[in-house]
Each structure stands twice: as structure tokens, then as C-alpha cells.
PDB file of C-alpha atoms and ligand atoms in Angstrom:
ATOM      1  CA  MET A 109     472.067  99.875 -43.834  1.00 81.00           C
ATOM      2  CA  ASP A 110     472.087  99.323 -40.102  1.00 83.00           C
ATOM      3  CA  ILE A 111     470.909 102.545 -38.528  1.00 87.00           C
ATOM      4  CA  THR A 112     470.849 100.917 -35.100  1.00 83.00           C
ATOM      5  CA  LYS A 113     474.641 101.166 -34.917  1.00 91.00           C
ATOM      6  CA  TYR A 114     474.306 104.931 -34.481  1.00 96.00           C
ATOM      7  CA  ASN A 115     473.946 106.347 -30.982  1.00 96.00           C
ATOM      8  CA  LYS A 116     472.165 109.628 -31.494  1.00 97.00           C
ATOM      9  CA  ILE A 117     469.784 109.964 -34.395  1.00 98.00           C
ATOM     10  CA  VAL A 118     468.005 113.138 -35.465  1.00 98.00           C
ATOM     11  CA  LEU A 119     465.099 112.888 -37.884  1.00 98.00           C
ATOM     12  CA  PHE A 120     464.517 116.274 -39.400  1.00 98.00           C
ATOM     13  CA  THR A 121     461.115 116.529 -41.079  1.00 98.00           C
ATOM     14  CA  GLY A 122     459.261 118.993 -43.282  1.00 97.00           C
ATOM     15  CA  ALA A 123     455.972 119.286 -45.084  1.00 96.00           C
ATOM     16  CA  GLY A 124     456.799 116.297 -47.323  1.00 96.00           C
ATOM     17  CA  MET A 125     456.548 114.099 -44.223  1.00 98.00           C
ATOM     18  CA  SER A 126     452.876 114.997 -43.834  1.00 98.00           C
ATOM     19  CA  ALA A 127     452.121 115.159 -47.561  1.00 96.00           C
ATOM     20  CA  GLU A 128     451.358 111.453 -47.806  1.00 95.00           C
ATOM     21  CA  SER A 129     448.874 111.808 -44.975  1.00 97.00           C
ATOM     22  CA  GLY A 130     447.096 114.348 -47.168  1.00 96.00           C
ATOM     23  CA  VAL A 131     448.338 117.572 -45.558  1.00 95.00           C
ATOM     24  CA  PRO A 132     449.337 119.929 -48.388  1.00 89.00           C
ATOM     25  CA  THR A 133     452.975 121.089 -48.640  1.00 91.00           C
ATOM     26  CA  TYR A 134     453.872 124.784 -48.863  1.00 91.00           C
ATOM     27  CA  ARG A 135     455.715 125.126 -52.144  1.00 85.00           C
ATOM     28  CA  GLY A 136     455.171 122.076 -54.338  1.00 79.00           C
ATOM     29  CA  SER A 137     452.185 121.617 -56.644  1.00 82.00           C
ATOM     30  CA  GLY A 138     449.019 122.173 -54.626  1.00 85.00           C
ATOM     31  CA  GLY A 139     451.163 124.004 -52.060  1.00 90.00           C
ATOM     32  CA  ILE A 140     449.470 126.270 -49.512  1.00 93.00           C
ATOM     33  CA  TRP A 141     451.411 129.383 -50.547  1.00 92.00           C
ATOM     34  CA  HIS A 142     450.208 128.982 -54.147  1.00 93.00           C
ATOM     35  CA  LYS A 143     446.593 128.978 -53.070  1.00 93.00           C
ATOM     36  CA  TYR A 144     446.750 131.500 -50.229  1.00 95.00           C
ATOM     37  CA  ASN A 145     448.673 134.747 -50.160  1.00 96.00           C
ATOM     38  CA  TRP A 146     450.675 134.581 -46.917  1.00 96.00           C
ATOM     39  CA  GLU A 147     450.501 138.385 -46.615  1.00 97.00           C
ATOM     40  CA  GLU A 148     446.773 138.005 -46.024  1.00 98.00           C
ATOM     41  CA  TYR A 149     446.848 134.916 -43.811  1.00 98.00           C
ATOM     42  CA  ALA A 150     450.213 134.156 -42.287  1.00 98.00           C
ATOM     43  CA  CYS A 151     451.913 137.188 -40.787  1.00 98.00           C
ATOM     44  CA  GLN A 152     451.463 139.409 -37.754  1.00 98.00           C
ATOM     45  CA  ASP A 153     450.398 142.383 -39.910  1.00 98.00           C
ATOM     46  CA  ALA A 154     447.528 140.368 -41.377  1.00 98.00           C
ATOM     47  CA  PHE A 155     446.492 139.275 -37.885  1.00 98.00           C
ATOM     48  CA  ASP A 156     446.583 142.868 -36.599  1.00 98.00           C
ATOM     49  CA  ARG A 157     444.486 144.013 -39.566  1.00 98.00           C
ATOM     50  CA  ASP A 158     441.909 141.227 -39.429  1.00 98.00           C
ATOM     51  CA  PRO A 159     442.355 138.666 -36.624  1.00 98.00           C
ATOM     52  CA  LYS A 160     439.140 136.821 -37.435  1.00 97.00           C
ATOM     53  CA  LYS A 161     440.106 136.223 -41.054  1.00 98.00           C
ATOM     54  CA  VAL A 162     443.509 134.869 -40.002  1.00 98.00           C
ATOM     55  CA  LEU A 163     442.002 132.690 -37.258  1.00 97.00           C
ATOM     56  CA  ASP A 164     439.394 131.322 -39.691  1.00 97.00           C
ATOM     57  CA  PHE A 165     442.190 130.333 -42.075  1.00 97.00           C
ATOM     58  CA  HIS A 166     444.011 128.478 -39.283  1.00 97.00           C
ATOM     59  CA  GLU A 167     440.809 126.817 -38.167  1.00 96.00           C
ATOM     60  CA  LEU A 168     440.404 125.519 -41.711  1.00 95.00           C
ATOM     61  CA  ARG A 169     443.929 124.165 -41.581  1.00 95.00           C
ATOM     62  CA  ARG A 170     443.133 122.394 -38.310  1.00 96.00           C
ATOM     63  CA  LYS A 171     440.029 120.835 -39.812  1.00 95.00           C
ATOM     64  CA  SER A 172     441.936 119.594 -42.835  1.00 93.00           C
ATOM     65  CA  VAL A 173     444.720 118.162 -40.640  1.00 96.00           C
ATOM     66  CA  LEU A 174     442.170 116.311 -38.494  1.00 96.00           C
ATOM     67  CA  GLU A 175     440.853 114.624 -41.626  1.00 96.00           C
ATOM     68  CA  CYS A 176     444.334 113.153 -42.167  1.00 97.00           C
ATOM     69  CA  LYS A 177     446.009 110.291 -40.347  1.00 98.00           C
ATOM     70  CA  PRO A 178     449.650 109.490 -39.591  1.00 98.00           C
ATOM     71  CA  HIS A 179     451.159 107.088 -42.171  1.00 98.00           C
ATOM     72  CA  ASP A 180     453.643 104.200 -42.012  1.00 98.00           C
ATOM     73  CA  GLY A 181     456.589 106.606 -41.972  1.00 98.00           C
ATOM     74  CA  HIS A 182     455.306 108.323 -38.828  1.00 98.00           C
ATOM     75  CA  LYS A 183     454.646 104.935 -37.264  1.00 98.00           C
ATOM     76  CA  PHE A 184     458.137 103.711 -38.166  1.00 97.00           C
ATOM     77  CA  ILE A 185     459.670 106.660 -36.274  1.00 98.00           C
ATOM     78  CA  THR A 186     457.555 105.866 -33.210  1.00 98.00           C
ATOM     79  CA  LYS A 187     458.660 102.227 -33.313  1.00 97.00           C
ATOM     80  CA  LEU A 188     462.286 103.268 -33.701  1.00 95.00           C
ATOM     81  CA  GLN A 189     461.945 105.539 -30.703  1.00 96.00           C
ATOM     82  CA  ASN A 190     460.391 102.790 -28.621  1.00 96.00           C
ATOM     83  CA  SER A 191     463.261 100.415 -29.314  1.00 93.00           C
ATOM     84  CA  HIS A 192     466.258 102.794 -29.195  1.00 92.00           C
ATOM     85  CA  ASP A 193     467.418 105.594 -26.955  1.00 92.00           C
ATOM     86  CA  ASN A 194     468.294 109.003 -28.291  1.00 95.00           C
ATOM     87  CA  ILE A 195     465.998 109.276 -31.276  1.00 97.00           C
ATOM     88  CA  ILE A 196     464.833 112.858 -31.625  1.00 98.00           C
ATOM     89  CA  VAL A 197     462.544 114.426 -34.179  1.00 98.00           C
ATOM     90  CA  VAL A 198     463.128 118.029 -35.186  1.00 98.00           C
ATOM     91  CA  THR A 199     460.232 119.173 -37.322  1.00 98.00           C
ATOM     92  CA  GLN A 200     459.208 122.243 -39.235  1.00 97.00           C
ATOM     93  CA  ASN A 201     455.656 120.943 -39.262  1.00 97.00           C
ATOM     94  CA  ILE A 202     453.003 122.496 -37.074  1.00 98.00           C
ATOM     95  CA  ASP A 203     450.360 119.821 -37.620  1.00 98.00           C
ATOM     96  CA  GLY A 204     451.234 117.567 -34.659  1.00 98.00           C
ATOM     97  CA  MET A 205     451.164 114.448 -36.860  1.00 98.00           C
ATOM     98  CA  HIS A 206     454.294 112.929 -35.265  1.00 98.00           C
ATOM     99  CA  GLN A 207     452.712 113.192 -31.831  1.00 98.00           C
ATOM    100  CA  ARG A 208     449.467 111.697 -33.121  1.00 97.00           C
ATOM    101  CA  ALA A 209     451.500 108.702 -34.277  1.00 98.00           C
ATOM    102  CA  GLY A 210     452.784 108.346 -30.706  1.00 98.00           C
ATOM    103  CA  THR A 211     456.223 109.926 -31.172  1.00 98.00           C
ATOM    104  CA  ASP A 212     457.681 111.760 -28.172  1.00 96.00           C
ATOM    105  CA  ASN A 213     460.673 114.009 -28.113  1.00 94.00           C
ATOM    106  CA  VAL A 214     459.541 116.246 -30.949  1.00 98.00           C
ATOM    107  CA  VAL A 215     461.161 119.663 -31.260  1.00 98.00           C
ATOM    108  CA  GLU A 216     458.668 121.866 -33.089  1.00 98.00           C
ATOM    109  CA  LEU A 217     460.670 124.603 -34.768  1.00 97.00           C
ATOM    110  CA  HIS A 218     457.667 126.496 -36.047  1.00 97.00           C
ATOM    111  CA  GLY A 219     455.352 125.960 -33.092  1.00 97.00           C
ATOM    112  CA  SER A 220     452.028 124.160 -33.100  1.00 98.00           C
ATOM    113  CA  LEU A 221     448.665 124.637 -34.742  1.00 97.00           C
ATOM    114  CA  TRP A 222     447.198 123.261 -31.506  1.00 98.00           C
ATOM    115  CA  ARG A 223     448.302 126.152 -29.320  1.00 97.00           C
ATOM    116  CA  LEU A 224     447.246 129.778 -29.072  1.00 97.00           C
ATOM    117  CA  ARG A 225     449.049 132.594 -27.311  1.00 97.00           C
ATOM    118  CA  CYS A 226     448.628 136.155 -26.096  1.00 98.00           C
ATOM    119  CA  ASP A 227     451.719 138.284 -26.631  1.00 96.00           C
ATOM    120  CA  ASN A 228     450.235 140.900 -24.328  1.00 96.00           C
ATOM    121  CA  CYS A 229     450.191 138.576 -21.296  1.00 97.00           C
ATOM    122  CA  GLY A 230     452.904 136.138 -22.414  1.00 96.00           C
ATOM    123  CA  ILE A 231     450.645 133.097 -22.008  1.00 96.00           C
ATOM    124  CA  THR A 232     450.055 130.060 -24.230  1.00 96.00           C
ATOM    125  CA  ASN A 233     446.969 127.830 -24.200  1.00 95.00           C
ATOM    126  CA  ASN A 234     446.642 124.343 -25.593  1.00 96.00           C
ATOM    127  CA  ASP A 235     443.598 124.340 -27.836  1.00 94.00           C
ATOM    128  CA  ILE A 236     443.163 121.026 -29.578  1.00 92.00           C
ATOM    129  CA  GLY A 237     439.629 120.861 -30.920  1.00 88.00           C
ATOM    130  CA  GLU A 238     438.443 121.074 -34.492  1.00 88.00           C
ATOM    131  CA  THR A 239     437.369 124.651 -33.827  1.00 93.00           C
ATOM    132  CA  PHE A 240     439.079 127.042 -31.441  1.00 94.00           C
ATOM    133  CA  VAL A 241     437.656 126.792 -27.935  1.00 92.00           C
ATOM    134  CA  ASN A 242     438.599 130.338 -27.115  1.00 92.00           C
ATOM    135  CA  THR A 243     439.888 133.022 -29.459  1.00 95.00           C
ATOM    136  CA  LYS A 244     440.108 135.821 -26.908  1.00 96.00           C
ATOM    137  CA  CYS A 245     442.441 136.199 -23.960  1.00 97.00           C
ATOM    138  CA  LYS A 246     441.226 137.326 -20.543  1.00 96.00           C
ATOM    139  CA  CYS A 247     442.874 140.686 -21.268  1.00 97.00           C
ATOM    140  CA  GLY A 248     440.546 141.164 -24.261  1.00 97.00           C
ATOM    141  CA  ASN A 249     443.207 140.575 -26.939  1.00 96.00           C
ATOM    142  CA  TYR A 250     442.646 138.080 -29.733  1.00 97.00           C
ATOM    143  CA  LEU A 251     444.803 135.001 -29.175  1.00 98.00           C
ATOM    144  CA  ARG A 252     447.090 134.157 -32.094  1.00 98.00           C
ATOM    145  CA  PRO A 253     448.226 130.702 -33.216  1.00 98.00           C
ATOM    146  CA  ASP A 254     451.515 129.858 -31.486  1.00 98.00           C
ATOM    147  CA  ILE A 255     453.305 129.206 -34.770  1.00 98.00           C
ATOM    148  CA  THR A 256     455.976 130.979 -36.751  1.00 97.00           C
ATOM    149  CA  TRP A 257     454.541 133.201 -39.432  1.00 97.00           C
ATOM    150  CA  PHE A 258     456.394 135.059 -42.123  1.00 96.00           C
ATOM    151  CA  ASP A 259     458.487 137.885 -40.654  1.00 95.00           C
ATOM    152  CA  ASP A 260     458.207 136.359 -37.144  1.00 97.00           C
ATOM    153  CA  MET A 261     461.302 135.631 -35.098  1.00 94.00           C
ATOM    154  CA  LEU A 262     461.761 131.975 -34.292  1.00 94.00           C
ATOM    155  CA  ASN A 263     461.672 131.001 -30.638  1.00 93.00           C
ATOM    156  CA  SER A 264     465.361 131.140 -29.699  1.00 95.00           C
ATOM    157  CA  ASN A 265     465.048 128.443 -27.003  1.00 96.00           C
ATOM    158  CA  VAL A 266     463.629 126.026 -29.513  1.00 97.00           C
ATOM    159  CA  ILE A 267     466.358 126.788 -32.071  1.00 96.00           C
ATOM    160  CA  GLN A 268     468.977 126.269 -29.384  1.00 97.00           C
ATOM    161  CA  GLN A 269     467.420 122.955 -28.417  1.00 97.00           C
ATOM    162  CA  ALA A 270     467.443 121.822 -32.063  1.00 98.00           C
ATOM    163  CA  SER A 271     470.993 123.013 -32.607  1.00 97.00           C
ATOM    164  CA  ASP A 272     472.214 121.194 -29.494  1.00 97.00           C
ATOM    165  CA  VAL A 273     470.850 117.825 -30.555  1.00 98.00           C
ATOM    166  CA  ILE A 274     471.939 118.302 -34.165  1.00 98.00           C
ATOM    167  CA  GLN A 275     475.512 119.072 -33.157  1.00 97.00           C
ATOM    168  CA  LYS A 276     475.666 115.960 -31.001  1.00 98.00           C
ATOM    169  CA  CYS A 277     474.031 113.483 -33.387  1.00 98.00           C
ATOM    170  CA  ASP A 278     475.966 110.880 -35.354  1.00 98.00           C
ATOM    171  CA  LEU A 279     473.148 110.219 -37.842  1.00 98.00           C
ATOM    172  CA  PHE A 280     471.064 113.004 -39.352  1.00 98.00           C
ATOM    173  CA  ILE A 281     468.147 112.042 -41.590  1.00 98.00           C
ATOM    174  CA  SER A 282     466.119 114.688 -43.335  1.00 98.00           C
ATOM    175  CA  ILE A 283     462.715 113.717 -44.675  1.00 98.00           C
ATOM    176  CA  GLY A 284     460.480 115.754 -46.970  1.00 97.00           C
ATOM    177  CA  THR A 285     461.861 119.243 -46.665  1.00 96.00           C
ATOM    178  CA  SER A 286     462.884 121.596 -49.453  1.00 93.00           C
ATOM    179  CA  GLY A 287     465.557 122.884 -47.085  1.00 91.00           C
ATOM    180  CA  ILE A 288     465.308 126.486 -48.161  1.00 91.00           C
ATOM    181  CA  VAL A 289     463.828 128.104 -45.048  1.00 89.00           C
ATOM    182  CA  TRP A 290     466.328 129.364 -42.467  1.00 88.00           C
ATOM    183  CA  PRO A 291     467.552 128.543 -39.896  1.00 88.00           C
ATOM    184  CA  ALA A 292     466.507 124.974 -40.685  1.00 88.00           C
ATOM    185  CA  ALA A 293     468.350 125.254 -43.994  1.00 93.00           C
ATOM    186  CA  GLY A 294     471.607 125.320 -42.032  1.00 96.00           C
ATOM    187  CA  PHE A 295     470.943 122.137 -40.047  1.00 98.00           C
ATOM    188  CA  PRO A 296     472.335 119.528 -42.451  1.00 98.00           C
ATOM    189  CA  GLN A 297     475.597 121.453 -42.694  1.00 97.00           C
ATOM    190  CA  GLU A 298     475.681 121.794 -38.922  1.00 98.00           C
ATOM    191  CA  ALA A 299     475.230 118.033 -38.520  1.00 98.00           C
ATOM    192  CA  LYS A 300     477.827 117.259 -41.173  1.00 98.00           C
ATOM    193  CA  SER A 301     480.437 119.651 -39.765  1.00 98.00           C
ATOM    194  CA  ASN A 302     480.101 117.837 -36.459  1.00 97.00           C
ATOM    195  CA  GLY A 303     480.768 114.469 -38.029  1.00 97.00           C
ATOM    196  CA  ALA A 304     477.265 113.046 -38.492  1.00 98.00           C
ATOM    197  CA  PHE A 305     476.422 110.763 -41.387  1.00 98.00           C
ATOM    198  CA  CYS A 306     473.689 112.613 -43.304  1.00 98.00           C
ATOM    199  CA  ILE A 307     470.854 111.083 -45.304  1.00 98.00           C
ATOM    200  CA  GLU A 308     468.233 112.939 -47.302  1.00 98.00           C
ATOM    201  CA  ILE A 309     464.907 111.338 -48.220  1.00 98.00           C
ATOM    202  CA  ASN A 310     462.751 113.325 -50.621  1.00 97.00           C
ATOM    203  CA  THR A 311     460.686 112.637 -53.706  1.00 97.00           C
ATOM    204  CA  GLU A 312     463.112 114.858 -55.634  1.00 97.00           C
ATOM    205  CA  ARG A 313     466.595 116.317 -55.275  1.00 97.00           C
ATOM    206  CA  THR A 314     466.768 119.584 -53.354  1.00 96.00           C
ATOM    207  CA  GLU A 315     469.101 122.560 -53.291  1.00 96.00           C
ATOM    208  CA  LEU A 316     470.855 120.945 -50.330  1.00 97.00           C
ATOM    209  CA  SER A 317     471.216 117.408 -51.710  1.00 98.00           C
ATOM    210  CA  TYR A 318     474.923 117.987 -52.371  1.00 97.00           C
ATOM    211  CA  ILE A 319     475.621 118.179 -48.625  1.00 97.00           C
ATOM    212  CA  TYR A 320     474.290 114.708 -47.831  1.00 98.00           C
ATOM    213  CA  ASP A 321     476.340 111.509 -47.739  1.00 98.00           C
ATOM    214  CA  LYS A 322     473.378 109.598 -49.110  1.00 98.00           C
ATOM    215  CA  VAL A 323     470.395 110.887 -51.094  1.00 98.00           C
ATOM    216  CA  ILE A 324     467.365 108.650 -51.336  1.00 98.00           C
ATOM    217  CA  ILE A 325     464.743 109.635 -53.860  1.00 98.00           C
ATOM    218  CA  GLY A 326     461.659 108.209 -52.272  1.00 98.00           C
ATOM    219  CA  LYS A 327     458.578 108.710 -50.182  1.00 98.00           C
ATOM    220  CA  ALA A 328     458.258 109.547 -46.515  1.00 98.00           C
ATOM    221  CA  GLY A 329     455.786 106.696 -46.072  1.00 98.00           C
ATOM    222  CA  GLU A 330     458.470 104.202 -47.071  1.00 98.00           C
ATOM    223  CA  ILE A 331     461.339 105.356 -44.854  1.00 98.00           C
ATOM    224  CA  GLY A 332     461.215 102.118 -42.879  1.00 95.00           C
ATOM    225  CA  GLU A 333     462.063 100.184 -46.011  1.00 95.00           C
ATOM    226  CA  TYR A 334     464.919 102.497 -47.005  1.00 95.00           C
ATOM    227  CA  LEU A 335     466.469 102.745 -43.564  1.00 92.00           C
ATOM    228  CA  LEU A 336     466.335  99.104 -42.625  1.00 86.00           C
ATOM    229  CA  LYS A 337     467.409  97.498 -45.885  1.00 76.00           C
TER     230      LYS A 337
HETATM  231  P1  OAD B  21     458.166 122.638 -48.630  1.00 60.08           P
HETATM  232  O1  OAD B  21     456.766 122.680 -49.142  1.00 60.08           O
HETATM  233  O2  OAD B  21     459.061 123.787 -48.966  1.00 60.08           O
HETATM  234  O3  OAD B  21     458.891 121.327 -49.164  1.00 60.08           O
HETATM  235  C1  OAD B  21     458.313 120.066 -49.080  1.00 60.08           C
HETATM  236  C2  OAD B  21     459.312 119.054 -49.602  1.00 60.08           C
HETATM  237  O4  OAD B  21     458.759 117.756 -49.441  1.00 60.08           O
HETATM  238  C3  OAD B  21     459.667 119.216 -51.080  1.00 60.08           C
HETATM  239  O5  OAD B  21     461.084 119.200 -51.223  1.00 60.08           O
HETATM  240  C4  OAD B  21     459.040 117.961 -51.744  1.00 60.08           C
HETATM  241  O6  OAD B  21     459.830 117.471 -52.809  1.00 60.08           O
HETATM  242  C5  OAD B  21     459.031 116.976 -50.596  1.00 60.08           C
HETATM  243  N1  OAD B  21     457.984 115.949 -50.650  1.00 60.08           N
HETATM  244  C6  OAD B  21     456.699 116.067 -51.090  1.00 60.08           C
HETATM  245  N2  OAD B  21     456.020 114.918 -50.927  1.00 60.08           N
HETATM  246  C7  OAD B  21     456.884 114.042 -50.341  1.00 60.08           C
HETATM  247  C8  OAD B  21     456.779 112.688 -49.897  1.00 60.08           C
HETATM  248  N3  OAD B  21     455.643 111.987 -50.017  1.00 60.08           N
HETATM  249  N4  OAD B  21     457.869 112.127 -49.356  1.00 60.08           N
HETATM  250  C9  OAD B  21     459.035 112.796 -49.233  1.00 60.08           C
HETATM  251  N5  OAD B  21     459.186 114.073 -49.622  1.00 60.08           N
HETATM  252  C10 OAD B  21     458.142 114.688 -50.172  1.00 60.08           C
HETATM  253  O7  OAD B  21     458.060 122.394 -47.072  1.00 60.08           O
HETATM  254  P2  OAD B  21     459.125 122.624 -45.900  1.00 60.08           P
HETATM  255  O8  OAD B  21     460.509 122.329 -46.364  1.00 60.08           O
HETATM  256  O9  OAD B  21     458.620 121.914 -44.711  1.00 60.08           O
HETATM  257  O10 OAD B  21     457.080 127.575 -42.543  1.00 60.08           O
HETATM  258  O11 OAD B  21     458.965 124.165 -45.676  1.00 60.08           O
HETATM  259  C11 OAD B  21     459.602 124.788 -44.624  1.00 60.08           C
HETATM  260  C12 OAD B  21     458.749 125.895 -44.065  1.00 60.08           C
HETATM  261  O12 OAD B  21     458.333 126.779 -45.099  1.00 60.08           O
HETATM  262  C13 OAD B  21     457.435 125.435 -43.480  1.00 60.08           C
HETATM  263  O13 OAD B  21     457.574 124.968 -42.157  1.00 60.08           O
HETATM  264  C14 OAD B  21     456.603 126.664 -43.531  1.00 60.08           C
HETATM  265  C15 OAD B  21     456.933 127.142 -44.913  1.00 60.08           C
HETATM  266  O14 OAD B  21     456.788 128.499 -45.159  1.00 60.08           O
HETATM  267  C16 OAD B  21     456.223 128.365 -41.929  1.00 60.08           C
HETATM  268  O15 OAD B  21     455.016 128.342 -42.144  1.00 60.08           O
HETATM  269  C17 OAD B  21     456.885 129.282 -40.942  1.00 60.08           C
HETATM  270 ZN1   ZN B  22     446.197 138.516 -22.826  1.00 60.08          ZN
END
């Protein structure tokens, strides 16, 4: 297919995009939520109870992400972006792997593992090392990772930004997401209702496969081959 004939392309990525780089997914075999109970590590209540334990868990995640490298699929998206206008990535991933591959224009729905924030003062700090540079705010509060945990509200500006580009796109390609977490689960339908051609790339069919015009059972690392042939 010739994807270059489309004017506005949204690539919507999930944990399966990073899986081939070695970052574990959430729900599949070896998924993070099978190994770790999110109630102990990934919600505000857990952080309020034991901030150090929750920060240690996220530091471990940062270390494991730093051991991984972007793959050919990430690089393909960067190349696509360098040769065409209006290519936007909307990702549920917090690992920053798209940016490490040189991709710009990434809307991070669930925030970033490389940022901390203080809800008391309303500030966010970039913090990109293997270990956290600073885990306490000037006000004395522990800083929390600026990501969406269970029971957290999503950042409404970011959702709006994603929704805007999804409604305007004429090609919507989802890669490596189970599609069951809202509001992201509504995106393919949103794209389709606005006339976009929708492609799903995943190693298996998902609950949302029926919405897509084309379903490709395949790997995120090989998207260049699927999308250019
Ligand atoms: P999931 O773990 O739910 O789904 C990962 C998807 O990737 C599955 O459908 C796999 O079949 C697919 N997959 C695995 N390896 C792949 C590969 N090499 N190539 C292509 N596809 C592959 O992850 P997400 O859909 O991203 O939220 O999960 C959404 C959100 O749920 C996450 O952002 C996270 C989680 O709870 C928060 O932490 C807030
Ligand atoms: Zn503060």
C-alpha cells in the first residue's frame, strides 16, 4: 500500500511497540501487572502509603528501559516523519522510546517515566537519569512520577490534543495495543467515524480488530515492511 498518499497520519502505539525492544507489556505473558500488584506500586494510594517503595519500583522500570534500545519500527516512524509532514505519534507508552529513536511530535497519553511532579506546588521536573536526581520537592513533599496510574484522571489537555489530531487524520494506524484501556480504547472508532482508513498491527487479534479496515497480524519491528509493500 502507498501510505504516502495520505495527508495526516496518526500512529497510535501501545506496549507492544516497545515489547520488541525488551520492555515488558502490561497484560500479555510476562506482563508487568502479572508480576506486580498495581495496588502496591501504581496508584496514588500506594504512593501516599509508601512513597519510597513506589519510587523504587519506578526507578527499576527506568533502569530496565535504559537497557533497551529503539528497534526498526521506531526508526521507521522517525524516517517517515522526516520525509512527510503531518505524521503524529499518539502513545500510551511512558518509556520515551519513540523520542530516543528521534521521533518528534509524540503525544504521551499516560505521561512520562522521565518526569516527576509535585501536586502540592503544581510543578513538573524533567529527571532523565538512571536513578532519580531528586525525589523531594522544595516544599518537602515527595515528587511522584508524572504518569497516569490506576484511578488517576488523565490530563485533559493531552486527551484533547490526541482527540483533535485523531479526528482530523485520514490514516490511523494502531501498533501493539490491546485497546482495552479508556479513553484510548475509543480512538479507533473516533478516527473511523471521521473517515480515516484504519489499520491495526498486532501479534494477535484484539477486541477492537473488528473496527479496522485492515488487520495485520505482525510485529511492531516490521511495520516498515507492512506499510510500504
Ligand atoms: P497491553 O499490555 O494491554 O497490550 C499490548 C499489546 O501488544 C497486546 O495486544 C499484544 O498482543 C501486543 N504485542 C505484543 N508484542 C507485540 C509486538 N512485538 N508487535 C506488535 N504487537 C505486540 O498494553 P497497552 O495496550 O499499551 O497504562 O496497555 C494500555 C495501558 O494499560 C498502558 O499504557 C498501561 C496499562 O495499564 C497505565 O499504566 C496507565
Ligand atoms: Zn512541592
